[in-house]
Structures are given as structure tokens and as C-alpha cells.
Short mmCIF file of C-alpha atoms and ligand atoms in Angstrom, two decimals:
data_model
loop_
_atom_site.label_atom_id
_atom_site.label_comp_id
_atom_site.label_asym_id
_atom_site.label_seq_id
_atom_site.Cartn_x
_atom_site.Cartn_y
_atom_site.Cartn_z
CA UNK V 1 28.35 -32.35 -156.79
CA UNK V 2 30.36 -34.41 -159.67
CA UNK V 3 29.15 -35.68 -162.83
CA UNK V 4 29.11 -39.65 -162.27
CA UNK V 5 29.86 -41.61 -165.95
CA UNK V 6 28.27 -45.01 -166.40
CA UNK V 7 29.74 -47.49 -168.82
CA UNK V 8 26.64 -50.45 -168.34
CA UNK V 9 23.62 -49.55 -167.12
CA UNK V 10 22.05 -52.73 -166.20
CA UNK V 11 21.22 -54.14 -162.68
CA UNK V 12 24.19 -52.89 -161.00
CA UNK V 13 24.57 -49.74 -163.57
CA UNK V 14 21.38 -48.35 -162.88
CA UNK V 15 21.41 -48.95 -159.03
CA UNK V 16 24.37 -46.83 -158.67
CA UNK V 17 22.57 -44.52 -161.09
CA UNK V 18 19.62 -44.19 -159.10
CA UNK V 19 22.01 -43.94 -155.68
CA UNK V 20 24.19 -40.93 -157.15
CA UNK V 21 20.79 -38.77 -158.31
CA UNK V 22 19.48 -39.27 -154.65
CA UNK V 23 22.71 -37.98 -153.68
CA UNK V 24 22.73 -34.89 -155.43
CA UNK V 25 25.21 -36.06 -158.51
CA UNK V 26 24.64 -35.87 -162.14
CA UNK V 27 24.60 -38.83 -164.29
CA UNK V 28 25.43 -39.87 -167.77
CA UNK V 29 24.63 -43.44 -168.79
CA UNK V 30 25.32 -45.35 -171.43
CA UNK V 31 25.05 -49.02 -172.56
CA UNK V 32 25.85 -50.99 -176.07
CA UNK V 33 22.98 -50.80 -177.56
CA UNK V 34 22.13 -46.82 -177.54
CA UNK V 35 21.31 -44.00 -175.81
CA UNK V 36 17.69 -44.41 -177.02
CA UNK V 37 17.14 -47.72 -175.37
CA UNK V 38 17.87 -45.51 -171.89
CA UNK V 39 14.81 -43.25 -171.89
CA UNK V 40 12.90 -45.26 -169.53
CA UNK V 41 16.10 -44.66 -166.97
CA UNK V 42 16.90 -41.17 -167.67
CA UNK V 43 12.69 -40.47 -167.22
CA UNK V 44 12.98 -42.43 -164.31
CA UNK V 45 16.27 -41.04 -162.78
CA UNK V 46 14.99 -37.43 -163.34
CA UNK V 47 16.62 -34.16 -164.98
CA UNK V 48 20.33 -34.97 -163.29
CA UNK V 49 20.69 -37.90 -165.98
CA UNK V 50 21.11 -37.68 -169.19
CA UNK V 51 22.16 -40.98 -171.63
CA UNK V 52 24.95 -40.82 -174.53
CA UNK V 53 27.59 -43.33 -176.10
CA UNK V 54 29.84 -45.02 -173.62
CA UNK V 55 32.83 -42.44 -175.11
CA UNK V 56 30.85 -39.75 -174.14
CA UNK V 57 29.89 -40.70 -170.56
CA UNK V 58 33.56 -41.74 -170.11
CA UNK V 59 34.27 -38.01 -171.52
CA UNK V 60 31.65 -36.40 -169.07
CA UNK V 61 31.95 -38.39 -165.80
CA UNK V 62 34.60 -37.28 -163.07
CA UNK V 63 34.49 -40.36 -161.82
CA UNK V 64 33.12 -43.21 -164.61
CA UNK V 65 31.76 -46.74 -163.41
CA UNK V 66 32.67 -49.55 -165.70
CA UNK V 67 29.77 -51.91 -165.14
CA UNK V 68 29.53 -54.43 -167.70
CA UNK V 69 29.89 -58.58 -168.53
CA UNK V 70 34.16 -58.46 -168.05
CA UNK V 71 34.17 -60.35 -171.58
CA UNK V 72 33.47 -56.91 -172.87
CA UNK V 73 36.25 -54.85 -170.96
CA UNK V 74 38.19 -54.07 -174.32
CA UNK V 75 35.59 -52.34 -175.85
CA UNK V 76 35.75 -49.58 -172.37
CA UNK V 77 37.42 -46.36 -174.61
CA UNK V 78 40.43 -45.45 -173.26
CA UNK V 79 41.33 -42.21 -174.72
CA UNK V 80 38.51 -40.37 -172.60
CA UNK V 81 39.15 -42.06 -169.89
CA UNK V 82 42.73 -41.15 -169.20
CA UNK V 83 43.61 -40.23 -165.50
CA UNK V 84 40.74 -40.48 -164.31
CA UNK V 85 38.76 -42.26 -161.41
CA UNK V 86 37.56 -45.46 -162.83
CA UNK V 87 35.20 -47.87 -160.45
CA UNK V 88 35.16 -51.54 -161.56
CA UNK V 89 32.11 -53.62 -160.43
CA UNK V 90 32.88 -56.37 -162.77
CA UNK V 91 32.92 -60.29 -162.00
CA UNK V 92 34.46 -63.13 -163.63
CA UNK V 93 31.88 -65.65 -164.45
CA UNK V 94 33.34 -68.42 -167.10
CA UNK V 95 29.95 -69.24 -168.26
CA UNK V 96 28.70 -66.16 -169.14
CA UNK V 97 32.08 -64.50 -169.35
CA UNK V 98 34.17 -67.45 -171.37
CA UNK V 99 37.25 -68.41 -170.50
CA UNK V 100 39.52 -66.14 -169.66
CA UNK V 101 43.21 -68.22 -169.16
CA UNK V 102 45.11 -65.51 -166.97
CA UNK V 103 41.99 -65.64 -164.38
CA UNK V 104 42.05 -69.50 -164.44
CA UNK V 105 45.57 -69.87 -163.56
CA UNK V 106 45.33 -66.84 -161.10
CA UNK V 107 48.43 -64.87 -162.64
CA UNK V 108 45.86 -61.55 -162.41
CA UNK V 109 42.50 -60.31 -161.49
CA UNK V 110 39.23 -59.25 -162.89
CA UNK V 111 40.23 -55.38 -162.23
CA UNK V 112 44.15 -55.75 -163.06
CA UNK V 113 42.73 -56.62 -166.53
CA UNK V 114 40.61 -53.46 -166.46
CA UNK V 115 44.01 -51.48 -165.59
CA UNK V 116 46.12 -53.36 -168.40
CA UNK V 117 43.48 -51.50 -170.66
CA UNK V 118 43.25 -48.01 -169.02
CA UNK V 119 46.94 -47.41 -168.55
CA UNK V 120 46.86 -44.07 -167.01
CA UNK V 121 43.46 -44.22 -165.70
CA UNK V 122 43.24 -45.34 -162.22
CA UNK V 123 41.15 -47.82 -160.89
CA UNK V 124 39.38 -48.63 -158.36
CA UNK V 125 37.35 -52.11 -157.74
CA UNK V 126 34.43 -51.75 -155.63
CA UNK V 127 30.32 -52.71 -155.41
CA UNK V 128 31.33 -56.33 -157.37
CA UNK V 129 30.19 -58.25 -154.37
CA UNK V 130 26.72 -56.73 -153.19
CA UNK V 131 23.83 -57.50 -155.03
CA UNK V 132 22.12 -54.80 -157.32
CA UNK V 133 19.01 -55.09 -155.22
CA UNK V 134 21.07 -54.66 -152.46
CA UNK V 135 22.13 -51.34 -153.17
CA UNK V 136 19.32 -49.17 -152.88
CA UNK V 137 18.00 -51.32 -149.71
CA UNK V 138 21.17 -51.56 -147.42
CA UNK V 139 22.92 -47.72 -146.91
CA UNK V 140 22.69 -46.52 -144.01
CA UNK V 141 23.97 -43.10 -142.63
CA UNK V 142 27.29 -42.61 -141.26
CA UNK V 143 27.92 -43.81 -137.93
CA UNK V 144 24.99 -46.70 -138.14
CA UNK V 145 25.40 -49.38 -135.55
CA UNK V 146 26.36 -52.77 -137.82
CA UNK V 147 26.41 -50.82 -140.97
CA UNK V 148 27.07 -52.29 -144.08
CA UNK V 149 30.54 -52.34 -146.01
CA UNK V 150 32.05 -52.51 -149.17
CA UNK V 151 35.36 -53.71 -150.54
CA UNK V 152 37.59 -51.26 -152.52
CA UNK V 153 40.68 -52.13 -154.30
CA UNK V 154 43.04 -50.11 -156.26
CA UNK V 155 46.98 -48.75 -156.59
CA UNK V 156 46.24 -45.30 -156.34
CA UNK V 157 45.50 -44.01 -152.53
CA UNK V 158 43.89 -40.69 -153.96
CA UNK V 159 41.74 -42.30 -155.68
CA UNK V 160 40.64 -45.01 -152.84
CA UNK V 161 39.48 -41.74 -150.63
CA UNK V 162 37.73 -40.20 -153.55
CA UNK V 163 35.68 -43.86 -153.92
CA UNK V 164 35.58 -43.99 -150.07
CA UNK V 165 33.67 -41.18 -149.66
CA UNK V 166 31.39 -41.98 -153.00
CA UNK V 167 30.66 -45.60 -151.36
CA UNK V 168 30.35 -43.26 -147.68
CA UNK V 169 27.60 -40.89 -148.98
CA UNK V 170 25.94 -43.96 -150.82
CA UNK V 171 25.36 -45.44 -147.36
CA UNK V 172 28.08 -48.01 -146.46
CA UNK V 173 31.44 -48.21 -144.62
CA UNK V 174 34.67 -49.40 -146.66
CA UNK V 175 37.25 -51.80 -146.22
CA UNK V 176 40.43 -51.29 -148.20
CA UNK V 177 41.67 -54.52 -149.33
CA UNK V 178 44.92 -52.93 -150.59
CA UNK V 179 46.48 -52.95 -153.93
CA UNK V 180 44.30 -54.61 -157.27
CA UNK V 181 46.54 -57.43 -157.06
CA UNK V 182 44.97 -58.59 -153.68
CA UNK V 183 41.11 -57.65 -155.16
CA UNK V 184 40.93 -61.73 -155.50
CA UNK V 185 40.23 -61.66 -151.79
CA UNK V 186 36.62 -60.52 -153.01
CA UNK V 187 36.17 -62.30 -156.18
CA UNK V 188 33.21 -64.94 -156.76
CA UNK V 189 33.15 -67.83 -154.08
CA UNK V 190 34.89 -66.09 -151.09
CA UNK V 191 33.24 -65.81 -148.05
CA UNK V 192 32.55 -62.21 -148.26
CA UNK V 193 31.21 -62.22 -151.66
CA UNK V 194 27.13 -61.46 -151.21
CA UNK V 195 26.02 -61.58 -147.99
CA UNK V 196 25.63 -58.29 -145.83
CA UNK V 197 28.43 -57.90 -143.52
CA UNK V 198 30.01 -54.94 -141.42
CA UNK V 199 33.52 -53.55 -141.73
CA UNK V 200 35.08 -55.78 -138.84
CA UNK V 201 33.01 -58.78 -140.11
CA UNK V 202 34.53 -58.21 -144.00
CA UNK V 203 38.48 -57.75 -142.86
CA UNK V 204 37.82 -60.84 -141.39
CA UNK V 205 36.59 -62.26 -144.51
CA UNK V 206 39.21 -60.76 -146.50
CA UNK V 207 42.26 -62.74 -144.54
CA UNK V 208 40.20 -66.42 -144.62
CA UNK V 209 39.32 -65.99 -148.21
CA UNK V 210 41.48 -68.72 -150.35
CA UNK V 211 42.58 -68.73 -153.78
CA UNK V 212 40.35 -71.26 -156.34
CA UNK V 213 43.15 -73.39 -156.49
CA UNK V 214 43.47 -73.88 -152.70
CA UNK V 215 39.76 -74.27 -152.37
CA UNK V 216 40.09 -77.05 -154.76
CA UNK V 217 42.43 -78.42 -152.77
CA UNK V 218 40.74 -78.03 -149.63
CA UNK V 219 37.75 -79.86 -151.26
CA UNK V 220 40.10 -82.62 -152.96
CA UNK V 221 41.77 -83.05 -149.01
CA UNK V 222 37.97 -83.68 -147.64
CA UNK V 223 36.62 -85.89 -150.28
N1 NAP C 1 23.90 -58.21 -160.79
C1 NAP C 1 24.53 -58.13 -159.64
O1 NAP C 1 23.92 -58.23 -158.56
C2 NAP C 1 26.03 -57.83 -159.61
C3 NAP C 1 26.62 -57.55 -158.37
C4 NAP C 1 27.94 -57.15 -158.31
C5 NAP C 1 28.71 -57.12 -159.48
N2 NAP C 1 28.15 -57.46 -160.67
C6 NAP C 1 29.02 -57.42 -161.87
O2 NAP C 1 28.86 -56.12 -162.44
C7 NAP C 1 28.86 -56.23 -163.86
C8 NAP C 1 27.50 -55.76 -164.39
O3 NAP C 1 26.53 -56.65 -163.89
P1 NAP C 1 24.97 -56.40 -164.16
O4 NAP C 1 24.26 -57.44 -163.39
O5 NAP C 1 24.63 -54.96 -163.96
O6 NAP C 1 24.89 -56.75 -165.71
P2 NAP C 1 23.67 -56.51 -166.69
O7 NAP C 1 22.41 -56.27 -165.95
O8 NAP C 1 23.73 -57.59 -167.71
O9 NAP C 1 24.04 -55.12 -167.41
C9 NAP C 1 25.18 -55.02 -168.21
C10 NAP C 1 25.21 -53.64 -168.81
O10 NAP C 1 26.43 -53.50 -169.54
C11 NAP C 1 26.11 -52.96 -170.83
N3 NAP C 1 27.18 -53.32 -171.74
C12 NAP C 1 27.58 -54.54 -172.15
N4 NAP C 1 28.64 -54.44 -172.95
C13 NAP C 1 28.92 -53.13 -173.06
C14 NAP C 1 29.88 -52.38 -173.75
N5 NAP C 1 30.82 -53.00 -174.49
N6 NAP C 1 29.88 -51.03 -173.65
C15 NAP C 1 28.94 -50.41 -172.90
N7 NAP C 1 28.00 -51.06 -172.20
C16 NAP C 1 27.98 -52.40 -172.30
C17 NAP C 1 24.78 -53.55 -171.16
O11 NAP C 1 24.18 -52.84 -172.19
P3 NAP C 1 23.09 -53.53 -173.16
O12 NAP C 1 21.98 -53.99 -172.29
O13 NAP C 1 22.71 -52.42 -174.10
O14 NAP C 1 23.82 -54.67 -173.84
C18 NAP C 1 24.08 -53.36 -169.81
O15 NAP C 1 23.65 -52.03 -169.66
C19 NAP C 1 29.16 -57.68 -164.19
O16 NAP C 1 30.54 -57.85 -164.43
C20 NAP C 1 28.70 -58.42 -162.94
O17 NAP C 1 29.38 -59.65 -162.77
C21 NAP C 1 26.82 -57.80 -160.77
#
């Protein structure tokens, strides 16, 4: 049993919320506004959550889900955070987001950013491309004929197996897309981003998916 940190608690946050109680885990959510404006959550999630300030679910979790809007990702502390399992759901959306110039002219990723800003901790992306409703409806049990996967990225092995077997007892297989560096192979527009698809099916969509400047150029070549 580990104690499972939540910076965000929206959609995605509380999914993963309500997946880690039902697997035995203790929770500790927070959001921006303040652990007050949780109690409907922690009532719901039951006596393994409890709600606090994002430093203090950083401090508490073993393993802490960033879950936010990615225009927010300097405000994640970093002091509590240090060397420690990190999981980045985050997506880059311009209109909601901004505009964020290293993403537009591809020279990073969403979750490198996230790793610029927790030096030591280490992170892992995973969960940005299934839907929040998704979540609760899709695991399946080890071994499932056509089961569902997930992505994970991240420069720390150790910390991919931890995550593996997080995403494993939440009810899905993972593919390991390899370093963050190559987590654009997931990002918004690529064909595995969304819909349900098995391990074999997702490596496949990992080594079509194409860089936004290439699909613009693909589109620009059929127009
Ligand atoms: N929705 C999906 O299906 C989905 C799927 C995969 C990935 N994602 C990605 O996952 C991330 C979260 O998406 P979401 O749909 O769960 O968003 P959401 O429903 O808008 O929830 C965002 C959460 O982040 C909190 N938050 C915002 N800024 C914060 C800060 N500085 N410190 C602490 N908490 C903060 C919000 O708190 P307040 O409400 O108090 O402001 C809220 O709890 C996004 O990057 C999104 O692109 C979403």
C-alpha cells in the first residue's frame, strides 16, 4: 500500500483518485483553490483520502501525480518533491494552455518541461492520452484478452516499473515509449492519442505517429 499525492484533482485527478482507493492506496489531493473545496471528493473517496495544499500532498505521496492545465507547471513545488516518482498526465493545448514557443517549434515536450522544473525528481509521463471517463470504465485484470494500454515515458527505468505496475494494478497493460524526449509520440493529434487500443495496437501507433510539423506538411503535400 503507498500513499498516492495528487497535484489537480479535476477530471483526470480524481479518476486516478478514485482508481488508487479501489486499489487499496491512500490518497492526498489537492487543487489551487483549497483543501476545503475537496470535501465532496474526500467524502466520496472514503477514509483512505484525505485533501491538503499541493506542498503537502507532494510531501505525503510516494509517488505524486501532477495533473493540472501545463500553463500552471511552475507553480508544482519542487522542494517536496525531490527524488521522487512524479506521473505527468498533462497536455499541451495552445488555447487553453497559451503559447508555449519551445512546444511550437518542437525543441522539447510537455513532460521534459515538467523535468526542467523538478530537477532531481523523476518523471514519468503516463494517463495523458485516455480520457478521464475512460479510466474507471476500461481496466481490466491482468492477462485480459485485448486489454487496454497506456503509454509511459520517462529517463529513469526504476521508476518506469514502479508506474508499470501502478498503471498494471489500475487495470491496463503498458507500452514504454522510451526516454521523455520521445513522449511526443503520444502528444495531442497522434494516432494513439484517445481511442482504446491494446499494447501491440499502441507500439504500432507509437512508430507512425509524426511530428506537427510533418503533419503539416503531409497536409500542405495533399492540398
Ligand atoms: N480530461 C481528460 O480527459 C484528460 C485526459 C488526459 C490528460 N489530460 C490532461 O491532464 C491535465 C488535467 O486535465 P483535467 O481534465 O483533469 O483538468 P481539470 O478537470 O481542469 O482539472 C485541473 C485540476 O488542476 C488543479 N490545478 C490547476 N492549477 C493548479 C496548481 N497550480 N496547483 C494545484 N492544482 C492546480 C485544478 O484545481 P482548481 O479546480 O482548484 O483550479 C483542478 O483540480 C491537463 O493537462 C489535461 O490536458 C486530460
Amino acid at each position: 500500500m503507498k500513499t498516492i499525492g495528487f497535484i489537480g484533482a479535476g477530471h483526470i485527478g480524481s479518476q486516478l483518485a478514485r482508481l488508487a482507493v479501489s486499489r487499496g492506496h491512500n490518497v492526498v489531493i489537492s487543487n489551487s483553490r483549497g483543501p476545503e473545496t475537496l470535501s465532496p471528493l474526500v467524502a466520496e473517496l472514503g477514509p483512505s483520502a484525505h485533501a491538503a495544499t499541493p506542498a503537502e500532498a507532494a510531501k505525503a505521496g510516494d509517488i505524486v501525480v501532477v495533473s493540472i492545465p501545463l500553463k500552471n507547471y511552475r507553480g508544482v513545488p519542487v522542494a517536496p518533491l525531490a527524488g521522487k516518482i512524479v506521473i505527468d498526465t498533462e497536455n499541451y493545448y495552445p488555447q487553453r494552455d497559451g503559447r508555449i514557443p519551445e512546444l511550437d517549434n518542437e525543441s522539447t515536450t510537455t513532460s521534459e518541461l515538467l523535468q526542467a522544473h523538478l530537477p532531481t525528481s523523476k518523471v514519468v509521463k503516463a494517463f495523458n492520452h485516455i480520457t478521464a471517463e475512460a479510466l474507471t470504465r476500461d481496466g481490466q485484470p491482468s492477462g485480459s484478452k485485448n486489454r487496454r494500454a497506456v503509454v509511459i515515458a520517462g529517463n529513469d527505468p526504476t521508476a518506469k516499473t514502479t508506474v508499470s505496475h501502478l498503471i498494471d494494478e489500475f487495470g491496463y497493460d503498458t507500452v514504454d515509449a522510451g526516454p521523455l524526449k520521445e513522449g511526443w509520440r503520444i502528444q495531442r493529434d497522434t494516432p494513439g492519442y484517445g481511442p482504446r487500443r491494446t499494447a501491440e495496437q499502441l507500439r504500432g501507433d507509437l512508430a507512425s505517429a509524426k511530428r506537427y510539423r510533418d503533419q503539416a506538411t503531409a497536409t500542405a503535400a495533399r492540398e
